[in-house]
Amino acid sequence: MSSYKDKKVITIGVMSELTGLSERKIRYYEERKLIFPERTQGGTRKYSFDDVERLIDIADKMEDGMQTFDIRRMEQKKLPKKELRERMLRGQLNAAFNIRK
């Protein structure tokens, strides 16, 4: 059974309010493969409470002078291989079927 923190129910506007980050910056972190929202059939991004914490952590690291590449590399080392593989496959499927990222 998954926790409420894992459920992707938060829109990008609410995410922006919760984190203090602009929607543009949140989309940038998604482009840089640092955050992985789900998409509704209409294309709306949905985030979880875990994603709120992750975005705040990313923003803190960026303020400390880290680059997105370094943050991504650190995150990948922390992920179990199974989850990393699932994220990579999801990205490849999205690209193959031309699903917006």
Coordinates of N, CA, C and O in Angstrom, one line a residue:
M1 N 0.8 -1.2 0.0 CA 0.0 0.0 0.0 C 0.9 1.2 0.0 O 1.8 1.4 0.8
S2 N 0.6 2.2 -0.9 CA 1.5 3.3 -1.0 C 1.0 4.4 0.0 O -0.2 4.5 0.3
S3 N 1.9 5.2 0.4 CA 1.6 6.3 1.3 C 1.0 7.5 0.6 O 1.2 7.7 -0.7
Y4 N 0.3 8.3 1.3 CA -0.2 9.6 0.7 C 0.9 10.4 0.1 O 0.6 11.2 -0.8
K5 N 2.1 10.3 0.6 CA 3.2 11.1 0.1 C 3.6 10.7 -1.3 O 4.2 11.5 -2.0
D6 N 3.3 9.5 -1.7 CA 3.6 9.0 -3.0 C 2.6 9.3 -4.1 O 2.9 9.3 -5.3
K7 N 1.4 9.7 -3.7 CA 0.3 9.9 -4.7 C 0.5 11.2 -5.4 O 0.8 12.2 -4.8
K8 N 0.4 11.1 -6.7 CA 0.7 12.3 -7.6 C -0.7 13.0 -7.8 O -1.5 12.7 -8.6
V9 N -0.9 14.1 -6.9 CA -2.2 14.8 -6.9 C -2.1 16.3 -7.0 O -3.0 17.0 -7.1
I10 N -0.8 16.8 -6.9 CA -0.6 18.2 -6.8 C -0.3 18.8 -8.2 O 0.5 18.3 -8.9
T11 N -1.0 19.9 -8.5 CA -0.8 20.6 -9.8 C 0.5 21.4 -9.7 O 1.0 21.8 -8.6
I12 N 1.0 21.9 -10.8 CA 2.2 22.7 -10.9 C 2.0 24.0 -10.2 O 2.9 24.5 -9.5
G13 N 0.8 24.6 -10.3 CA 0.5 25.9 -9.6 C 0.6 25.7 -8.1 O 1.2 26.6 -7.4
V14 N 0.0 24.7 -7.6 CA 0.1 24.4 -6.1 C 1.5 24.1 -5.7 O 2.0 24.6 -4.7
M15 N 2.2 23.3 -6.6 CA 3.6 23.0 -6.3 C 4.4 24.3 -6.2 O 5.3 24.4 -5.3
S16 N 4.2 25.2 -7.1 CA 4.9 26.5 -7.1 C 4.7 27.2 -5.7 O 5.6 27.7 -5.1
E17 N 3.4 27.2 -5.3 CA 3.1 27.9 -4.0 C 3.8 27.2 -2.8 O 4.3 27.8 -1.9
L18 N 3.8 25.9 -2.8 CA 4.3 25.1 -1.7 C 5.8 25.2 -1.6 O 6.4 25.3 -0.5
T19 N 6.5 25.3 -2.8 CA 8.0 25.3 -2.8 C 8.6 26.7 -2.9 O 9.7 26.9 -2.6
G20 N 7.8 27.7 -3.4 CA 8.3 29.0 -3.6 C 9.1 29.1 -4.9 O 9.6 30.2 -5.3
L21 N 9.0 28.1 -5.7 CA 9.7 28.0 -7.0 C 8.7 28.5 -8.1 O 7.5 28.2 -8.0
S22 N 9.2 29.1 -9.2 CA 8.3 29.5 -10.3 C 8.0 28.2 -11.0 O 8.7 27.2 -11.0
E23 N 6.8 28.3 -11.7 CA 6.4 27.1 -12.6 C 7.5 26.9 -13.6 O 7.8 25.7 -14.0
R24 N 8.1 27.9 -14.1 CA 9.2 27.8 -15.2 C 10.3 27.0 -14.6 O 10.9 26.1 -15.3
K25 N 10.8 27.3 -13.4 CA 11.9 26.6 -12.8 C 11.5 25.2 -12.5 O 12.4 24.3 -12.7
I26 N 10.3 24.9 -12.1 CA 9.9 23.5 -11.9 C 9.9 22.7 -13.2 O 10.4 21.6 -13.3
R27 N 9.5 23.3 -14.3 CA 9.5 22.7 -15.6 C 11.0 22.5 -16.0 O 11.3 21.5 -16.6
Y28 N 11.9 23.4 -15.7 CA 13.3 23.3 -16.0 C 13.9 22.1 -15.3 O 14.6 21.3 -15.9
Y29 N 13.6 21.9 -14.0 CA 14.1 20.7 -13.3 C 13.5 19.4 -13.9 O 14.2 18.4 -13.9
E30 N 12.3 19.5 -14.4 CA 11.8 18.3 -15.1 C 12.6 18.0 -16.4 O 12.9 16.9 -16.7
E31 N 12.8 19.1 -17.2 CA 13.6 18.9 -18.4 C 15.0 18.3 -18.1 O 15.5 17.6 -18.9
R32 N 15.6 18.7 -17.0 CA 16.9 18.3 -16.6 C 16.9 16.9 -15.9 O 17.9 16.4 -15.4
K33 N 15.7 16.2 -15.9 CA 15.5 14.9 -15.4 C 15.8 14.8 -13.9 O 16.4 13.9 -13.4
L34 N 15.4 15.9 -13.1 CA 15.5 15.9 -11.7 C 14.2 15.6 -11.0 O 14.2 15.2 -9.8
I35 N 13.1 15.7 -11.7 CA 11.8 15.5 -11.1 C 10.9 14.8 -12.2 O 11.1 15.1 -13.3
F36 N 10.0 13.9 -11.7 CA 9.3 13.1 -12.7 C 7.8 13.2 -12.4 O 7.3 12.3 -11.7
P37 N 7.1 14.2 -12.8 CA 5.7 14.3 -12.6 C 4.9 13.3 -13.5 O 5.5 12.9 -14.5
E38 N 3.7 12.9 -13.0 CA 2.9 12.1 -13.9 C 2.1 13.1 -14.8 O 2.0 14.3 -14.4
R39 N 1.5 12.6 -15.8 CA 0.7 13.4 -16.7 C -0.7 12.9 -16.8 O -0.9 11.7 -16.9
T40 N -1.7 13.7 -16.7 CA -3.1 13.3 -16.9 C -3.3 13.1 -18.4 O -2.4 13.5 -19.2
Q41 N -4.4 12.6 -18.8 CA -4.7 12.5 -20.3 C -4.7 13.8 -21.0 O -4.3 13.9 -22.1
G42 N -5.1 14.9 -20.3 CA -5.1 16.2 -20.8 C -3.7 16.9 -20.8 O -3.5 18.0 -21.3
G43 N -2.7 16.2 -20.2 CA -1.3 16.7 -20.2 C -0.9 17.5 -19.0 O 0.2 18.1 -18.9
T44 N -1.8 17.6 -18.0 CA -1.6 18.3 -16.7 C -0.5 17.5 -15.9 O -0.7 16.3 -15.7
R45 N 0.5 18.2 -15.4 CA 1.5 17.6 -14.6 C 0.9 17.4 -13.2 O 0.2 18.3 -12.7
K46 N 1.2 16.3 -12.6 CA 0.8 16.0 -11.2 C 2.0 15.5 -10.4 O 2.7 14.7 -10.8
Y47 N 2.1 16.1 -9.2 CA 3.2 15.9 -8.3 C 2.8 15.3 -7.0 O 1.6 15.4 -6.7
S48 N 3.7 14.7 -6.3 CA 3.4 14.2 -5.0 C 4.0 15.0 -3.9 O 4.8 15.9 -4.1
F49 N 3.7 14.7 -2.6 CA 4.3 15.4 -1.5 C 5.8 15.1 -1.4 O 6.6 15.9 -1.0
D50 N 6.2 13.9 -1.8 CA 7.6 13.6 -1.9 C 8.3 14.5 -2.9 O 9.4 14.9 -2.7
D51 N 7.6 14.8 -4.0 CA 8.2 15.7 -5.0 C 8.4 17.1 -4.4 O 9.3 17.8 -4.8
V52 N 7.5 17.5 -3.5 CA 7.6 18.8 -2.9 C 9.0 18.9 -2.2 O 9.8 19.8 -2.3
E53 N 9.2 17.8 -1.4 CA 10.5 17.8 -0.6 C 11.7 17.7 -1.5 O 12.7 18.3 -1.3
R54 N 11.6 16.9 -2.6 CA 12.6 16.8 -3.6 C 13.0 18.1 -4.2 O 14.1 18.5 -4.4
L55 N 11.9 18.8 -4.6 CA 12.2 20.1 -5.3 C 12.8 21.1 -4.3 O 13.7 21.9 -4.8
I56 N 12.4 21.1 -3.1 CA 13.1 22.0 -2.1 C 14.5 21.7 -2.0 O 15.4 22.5 -1.9
D57 N 14.8 20.4 -1.9 CA 16.2 19.9 -1.8 C 17.0 20.3 -3.0 O 18.1 20.8 -2.9
I58 N 16.4 20.1 -4.2 CA 17.1 20.5 -5.4 C 17.4 22.0 -5.4 O 18.5 22.4 -5.7
A59 N 16.4 22.8 -5.1 CA 16.6 24.3 -5.0 C 17.7 24.7 -4.1 O 18.5 25.5 -4.3
D60 N 17.8 24.0 -2.9 CA 18.8 24.3 -1.9 C 20.2 23.9 -2.5 O 21.1 24.7 -2.3
K61 N 20.3 22.8 -3.2 CA 21.6 22.4 -3.7 C 22.0 23.4 -4.8 O 23.2 23.7 -5.0
M62 N 21.0 23.8 -5.6 CA 21.4 24.8 -6.7 C 21.8 26.1 -6.1 O 22.8 26.7 -6.6
E63 N 21.2 26.5 -5.0 CA 21.7 27.8 -4.3 C 23.1 27.6 -3.8 O 23.8 28.6 -3.7
D64 N 23.4 26.4 -3.4 CA 24.8 26.1 -2.9 C 25.8 26.0 -4.0 O 27.0 25.8 -3.7
G65 N 25.4 26.2 -5.2 CA 26.3 26.2 -6.4 C 26.4 24.9 -7.1 O 27.2 24.8 -8.0
M66 N 25.6 23.9 -6.8 CA 25.7 22.6 -7.5 C 25.0 22.8 -8.9 O 24.1 23.6 -9.1
Q67 N 25.5 22.0 -9.9 CA 24.9 22.0 -11.2 C 23.9 20.9 -11.3 O 23.9 19.9 -10.5
T68 N 22.9 21.0 -12.2 CA 21.9 20.0 -12.3 C 22.5 18.6 -12.6 O 21.9 17.6 -12.2
F69 N 23.5 18.6 -13.4 CA 24.2 17.3 -13.8 C 24.6 16.6 -12.5 O 24.4 15.4 -12.3
D70 N 25.3 17.4 -11.6 CA 25.8 16.8 -10.4 C 24.7 16.3 -9.5 O 24.8 15.2 -8.8
I71 N 23.6 17.1 -9.4 CA 22.4 16.7 -8.6 C 21.8 15.4 -9.1 O 21.5 14.5 -8.3
R72 N 21.6 15.3 -10.4 CA 21.1 14.1 -11.0 C 21.9 12.9 -10.8 O 21.5 11.8 -10.4
R73 N 23.2 13.1 -10.9 CA 24.2 12.0 -10.6 C 24.1 11.5 -9.2 O 24.1 10.3 -8.9
M74 N 24.0 12.4 -8.3 CA 23.8 12.1 -6.8 C 22.5 11.3 -6.6 O 22.5 10.3 -5.9
E75 N 21.4 11.8 -7.2 CA 20.1 11.2 -7.0 C 20.1 9.8 -7.6 O 19.6 8.9 -7.0
Q76 N 20.8 9.6 -8.8 CA 20.8 8.3 -9.4 C 21.6 7.3 -8.5 O 21.2 6.1 -8.5
K77 N 22.6 7.7 -7.8 CA 23.3 6.8 -7.0 C 22.5 6.4 -5.8 O 22.7 5.3 -5.3
K78 N 21.6 7.2 -5.3 CA 20.7 6.9 -4.2 C 19.6 6.0 -4.6 O 19.0 5.3 -3.7
L79 N 19.1 6.0 -5.8 CA 18.0 5.2 -6.3 C 18.3 3.7 -6.4 O 19.4 3.4 -6.9
P80 N 17.4 2.9 -6.0 CA 17.5 1.5 -6.3 C 17.6 1.3 -7.8 O 16.9 2.0 -8.5
K81 N 18.3 0.3 -8.3 CA 18.5 0.1 -9.7 C 17.1 -0.1 -10.4 O 16.9 0.4 -11.5
K82 N 16.2 -0.8 -9.7 CA 14.9 -1.1 -10.3 C 14.1 0.2 -10.6 O 13.6 0.4 -11.6
E83 N 14.1 1.1 -9.6 CA 13.4 2.4 -9.8 C 14.1 3.2 -10.9 O 13.4 3.9 -11.7
L84 N 15.4 3.3 -10.9 CA 16.1 4.0 -12.0 C 15.8 3.4 -13.3 O 15.5 4.2 -14.3
R85 N 15.8 2.1 -13.4 CA 15.4 1.5 -14.7 C 14.0 1.8 -15.1 O 13.7 2.1 -16.3
E86 N 13.0 1.8 -14.2 CA 11.7 2.2 -14.5 C 11.5 3.6 -15.0 O 10.8 3.9 -15.9
R87 N 12.3 4.5 -14.4 CA 12.2 5.9 -14.8 C 12.8 6.1 -16.2 O 12.3 6.8 -17.0
M88 N 13.9 5.3 -16.5 CA 14.5 5.4 -17.8 C 13.5 4.8 -18.9 O 13.3 5.4 -19.9
L89 N 12.9 3.7 -18.6 CA 11.9 3.1 -19.5 C 10.7 4.0 -19.7 O 10.3 4.2 -20.9
R90 N 10.2 4.6 -18.7 CA 9.1 5.6 -18.8 C 9.5 6.7 -19.7 O 8.7 7.1 -20.6
G91 N 10.7 7.2 -19.6 CA 11.1 8.3 -20.4 C 11.2 7.9 -21.9 O 10.8 8.6 -22.8
Q92 N 11.7 6.7 -22.1 CA 11.8 6.2 -23.5 C 10.5 5.9 -24.1 O 10.3 6.2 -25.3
L93 N 9.5 5.4 -23.3 CA 8.1 5.2 -23.8 C 7.5 6.6 -24.2 O 6.8 6.7 -25.2
N94 N 7.7 7.5 -23.3 CA 7.1 8.9 -23.6 C 7.7 9.4 -24.9 O 7.0 10.0 -25.7
A95 N 9.0 9.2 -25.1 CA 9.6 9.7 -26.3 C 9.1 9.0 -27.5 O 8.8 9.6 -28.6
A96 N 9.0 7.7 -27.4 CA 8.6 6.8 -28.5 C 7.2 7.1 -29.0 O 6.8 7.1 -30.1
F97 N 6.3 7.4 -28.0 CA 4.9 7.7 -28.3 C 4.6 9.2 -28.4 O 3.4 9.6 -28.4
N98 N 5.6 10.0 -28.4 CA 5.5 11.4 -28.5 C 4.6 12.0 -27.4 O 3.8 12.9 -27.7
I99 N 4.8 11.5 -26.2 CA 4.0 12.0 -25.0 C 4.8 13.2 -24.5 O 6.0 13.2 -24.3
R100 N 4.1 14.3 -24.2 CA 4.8 15.5 -23.7 C 5.4 15.2 -22.4 O 4.9 14.5 -21.6
K101 N 6.6 15.8 -22.2 CA 7.4 15.6 -21.0 C 7.1 16.7 -20.0 O 6.7 17.8 -20.3

